[in-house]
Tab-separated table of C-alpha atoms in Angstrom:
chain	number	residue	atom	x	y	z
A	16	MET	CA	24.366	-14.522	7.065
A	17	THR	CA	20.826	-13.989	5.857
A	18	THR	CA	20.060	-13.903	2.204
A	19	VAL	CA	17.866	-10.868	1.036
A	20	THR	CA	15.345	-11.631	-1.675
A	21	GLU	CA	15.121	-8.949	-4.340
A	22	LEU	CA	11.520	-8.459	-5.623
A	23	GLU	CA	10.626	-6.099	-8.663
A	24	ALA	CA	8.297	-3.519	-7.622
A	25	LEU	CA	5.105	-3.306	-10.462
A	26	PRO	CA	3.123	-0.419	-11.410
A	27	ILE	CA	-0.152	-0.865	-9.133
A	28	HIS	CA	-2.469	-1.042	-12.072
A	29	ALA	CA	-0.209	-3.766	-13.821
A	30	VAL	CA	-1.202	-6.179	-10.940
A	31	ASP	CA	-4.551	-8.008	-10.178
A	32	PHE	CA	-4.885	-6.794	-6.628
A	33	ARG	CA	-8.366	-8.123	-5.958
A	34	LYS	CA	-6.676	-10.727	-3.421
A	35	PHE	CA	-5.294	-7.753	-1.309
A	36	GLY	CA	-8.017	-5.209	-1.748
A	37	HIS	CA	-8.834	-2.735	-4.298
A	38	VAL	CA	-7.468	0.283	-6.325
A	39	ALA	CA	-8.673	3.427	-7.566
A	40	ASN	CA	-6.836	6.022	-9.909
A	41	LEU	CA	-8.381	9.447	-8.883
A	42	THR	CA	-6.493	11.262	-11.792
A	43	ALA	CA	-8.822	9.539	-14.261
A	44	SER	CA	-12.441	8.430	-14.731
A	45	GLY	CA	-13.481	5.064	-13.971
A	46	GLN	CA	-15.905	2.654	-12.438
A	47	GLU	CA	-14.307	3.317	-9.108
A	48	VAL	CA	-14.636	7.022	-9.359
A	49	VAL	CA	-17.199	9.734	-9.545
A	50	GLU	CA	-16.406	12.866	-11.491
A	51	ASP	CA	-17.580	16.397	-11.273
A	52	HIS	CA	-16.613	19.611	-13.032
A	53	GLY	CA	-16.799	23.249	-12.801
A	54	VAL	CA	-14.985	26.385	-14.445
A	55	GLY	CA	-11.174	25.669	-13.887
A	56	TRP	CA	-11.526	22.503	-11.668
A	57	THR	CA	-12.249	19.038	-11.896
A	58	ASP	CA	-13.183	16.956	-8.882
A	59	ARG	CA	-12.931	13.172	-8.465
A	60	HIS	CA	-14.019	11.056	-5.439
A	61	MET	CA	-14.115	7.314	-4.806
A	62	ARG	CA	-17.655	5.784	-5.581
A	63	ARG	CA	-17.620	3.652	-2.334
A	64	PRO	CA	-16.402	4.458	0.844
A	65	LEU	CA	-12.874	3.649	1.983
A	66	LEU	CA	-13.994	2.173	5.162
A	67	ASP	CA	-17.292	0.781	6.781
A	68	GLN	CA	-16.657	2.431	9.987
A	69	PRO	CA	-15.081	5.568	11.210
A	70	GLY	CA	-11.470	6.011	10.362
A	71	HIS	CA	-8.389	8.109	11.414
A	72	LEU	CA	-6.032	9.898	9.048
A	73	GLY	CA	-2.414	9.295	9.635
A	74	LEU	CA	0.983	10.241	7.788
A	75	THR	CA	3.998	7.977	7.915
A	76	THR	CA	7.408	8.602	6.570
A	77	GLY	CA	8.593	5.481	5.214
A	78	PRO	CA	12.245	4.441	4.689
A	79	ALA	CA	14.378	4.651	1.246
A	80	ARG	CA	13.449	1.648	-1.114
A	81	ALA	CA	17.017	0.094	-0.400
A	82	THR	CA	16.026	-0.596	3.314
A	83	PRO	CA	15.170	-4.437	3.654
A	84	LEU	CA	11.792	-5.476	4.867
A	85	THR	CA	12.064	-8.038	7.500
A	86	ALA	CA	8.415	-7.984	9.155
A	87	MET	CA	5.022	-7.050	8.065
A	88	GLU	CA	1.880	-5.981	9.925
A	89	ARG	CA	-1.752	-6.665	9.336
A	90	HIS	CA	-4.984	-5.219	10.703
A	91	THR	CA	-7.966	-7.850	11.099
A	92	HIS	CA	-10.425	-5.241	12.430
A	93	THR	CA	-10.212	-2.626	9.437
A	94	ARG	CA	-9.308	-2.183	5.909
A	95	GLU	CA	-6.450	0.402	5.458
A	96	ALA	CA	-6.318	3.113	2.621
A	97	LEU	CA	-2.634	4.056	1.547
A	98	PHE	CA	-2.045	7.108	-0.855
A	99	CYS	CA	0.966	9.220	-1.412
A	100	LEU	CA	1.592	13.094	-1.224
A	101	ALA	CA	3.588	14.408	-4.144
A	102	LYS	CA	6.182	11.475	-4.488
A	103	PRO	CA	5.224	7.967	-5.364
A	104	VAL	CA	5.943	5.163	-2.995
A	105	VAL	CA	6.401	1.282	-2.990
A	106	VAL	CA	4.330	-0.914	-0.841
A	107	ALA	CA	4.771	-4.779	-0.197
A	108	VAL	CA	1.840	-6.801	0.397
A	109	ALA	CA	0.965	-10.626	1.197
A	110	PRO	CA	-2.194	-12.394	1.331
A	111	ALA	CA	-4.341	-12.475	4.491
A	112	ASP	CA	-4.823	-16.007	4.621
A	113	SER	CA	-1.568	-17.218	6.590
A	114	ASP	CA	-0.446	-16.588	10.099
A	115	ALA	CA	2.658	-14.735	8.846
A	116	PRO	CA	3.622	-13.188	5.733
A	117	ILE	CA	5.393	-15.745	3.204
A	118	GLY	CA	8.334	-14.284	1.201
A	119	SER	CA	7.238	-15.926	-2.126
A	120	GLU	CA	3.644	-14.550	-1.848
A	121	VAL	CA	4.816	-10.919	-1.284
A	122	VAL	CA	3.902	-8.517	-4.207
A	123	ALA	CA	5.449	-5.098	-4.251
A	124	VAL	CA	3.765	-2.430	-6.073
A	125	VAL	CA	4.143	1.395	-7.032
A	126	ILE	CA	1.589	3.878	-5.586
A	127	ARG	CA	1.666	7.134	-7.455
A	128	PRO	CA	-0.030	10.495	-6.766
A	129	GLY	CA	-3.782	9.895	-7.526
A	130	ASP	CA	-3.733	6.125	-6.772
A	131	VAL	CA	-5.583	5.041	-3.664
A	132	VAL	CA	-5.027	1.472	-2.470
A	133	VAL	CA	-7.436	0.120	0.007
A	134	LEU	CA	-6.068	-3.193	1.639
A	135	GLY	CA	-8.715	-5.616	2.904
A	136	GLU	CA	-8.862	-6.708	6.472
A	137	GLY	CA	-5.847	-8.955	7.577
A	138	VAL	CA	-3.743	-8.080	4.521
A	139	TRP	CA	0.062	-8.289	5.397
A	140	HIS	CA	1.837	-5.026	4.504
A	141	GLY	CA	5.013	-3.235	5.262
A	142	PRO	CA	5.659	0.412	5.572
A	143	CYS	CA	5.599	2.097	2.247
A	144	TRP	CA	9.143	2.783	0.827
A	145	GLY	CA	10.187	6.025	-0.750
A	146	LEU	CA	11.640	5.481	-4.433
A	147	GLU	CA	14.729	7.907	-3.874
A	148	GLY	CA	14.610	8.243	-0.091
A	149	PRO	CA	12.547	8.515	3.060
A	150	THR	CA	8.948	9.704	1.794
A	151	PRO	CA	5.905	10.746	3.644
A	152	TYR	CA	2.344	8.947	2.889
A	153	TYR	CA	-0.956	9.154	4.108
A	154	TRP	CA	-2.973	6.108	5.530
A	155	TYR	CA	-6.547	5.979	6.470
A	156	ALA	CA	-7.784	3.080	8.866
A	157	ALA	CA	-10.039	2.592	11.968
A	158	VAL	CA	-7.520	2.793	14.839
A	159	ASP	CA	-8.381	0.749	17.977
A	160	ASP	CA	-5.875	1.492	20.706
A	161	SER	CA	-6.526	-1.374	22.854
A	162	ARG	CA	-5.248	-3.678	19.985
A	163	ALA	CA	-1.503	-3.835	19.648
A	164	THR	CA	-0.149	-3.613	16.311
A	165	VAL	CA	1.954	-7.092	15.687
A	166	TRP	CA	4.527	-7.309	13.052
A	167	GLU	CA	5.436	-10.745	12.142
A	168	PRO	CA	8.741	-11.716	10.451
A	169	ILE	CA	8.523	-12.518	6.874
A	170	VAL	CA	8.939	-16.478	6.357
A	171	ASP	CA	11.906	-16.702	3.854
A	172	GLY	CA	12.624	-13.004	4.441
A	173	PRO	CA	13.842	-10.399	4.267
A	174	ILE	CA	12.995	-8.802	0.992
A	175	ARG	CA	14.334	-5.681	-0.819
A	176	VAL	CA	12.540	-4.005	-3.776
A	177	ARG	CA	14.122	-2.990	-7.127
A	178	LEU	CA	12.486	-0.946	-9.828
A	179	ASP	CA	13.670	-2.725	-13.144
A	180	GLY	CA	11.402	-0.291	-15.078
A	181	GLY	CA	12.676	2.941	-13.764
A	182	ASP	CA	10.078	4.576	-11.611
A	183	GLY	CA	7.427	2.073	-11.680
A	184	ARG	CA	5.457	3.574	-14.473
């Protein structure tokens, strides 16, 4: 019988995310954000481009949080941005420096509306989980149809995330 490792999902802004990529909160001003105002509106966008090449916008519906994660994928040719619609999601990531994701190195973070997570090239990641059930989220990355997406089993996996702090705030 396979043992499932329980992993606490942490708020994205409580984690040093630099070894996985970078994060911007578009609901507030900050170093990563440019802000503009008008009568009755506020606009914020990321200071630097999400990608260094043309990208494709996609929509994935991720599983419920109770679903164990057995394998992760990575993209060695592009960064990938993840952002949710109206409901928060959780993503599990692992460093890019190994040939397979290692369970003890996996970090799970909550992405809330307004957060933009940009994964570095080669960073291992799973599909985003919904906090309360299957949940759609956006991704933005360069797609190369000549490259097959490879999913590698998690060494010492599978993993299931939990929310000790409620909804990850």
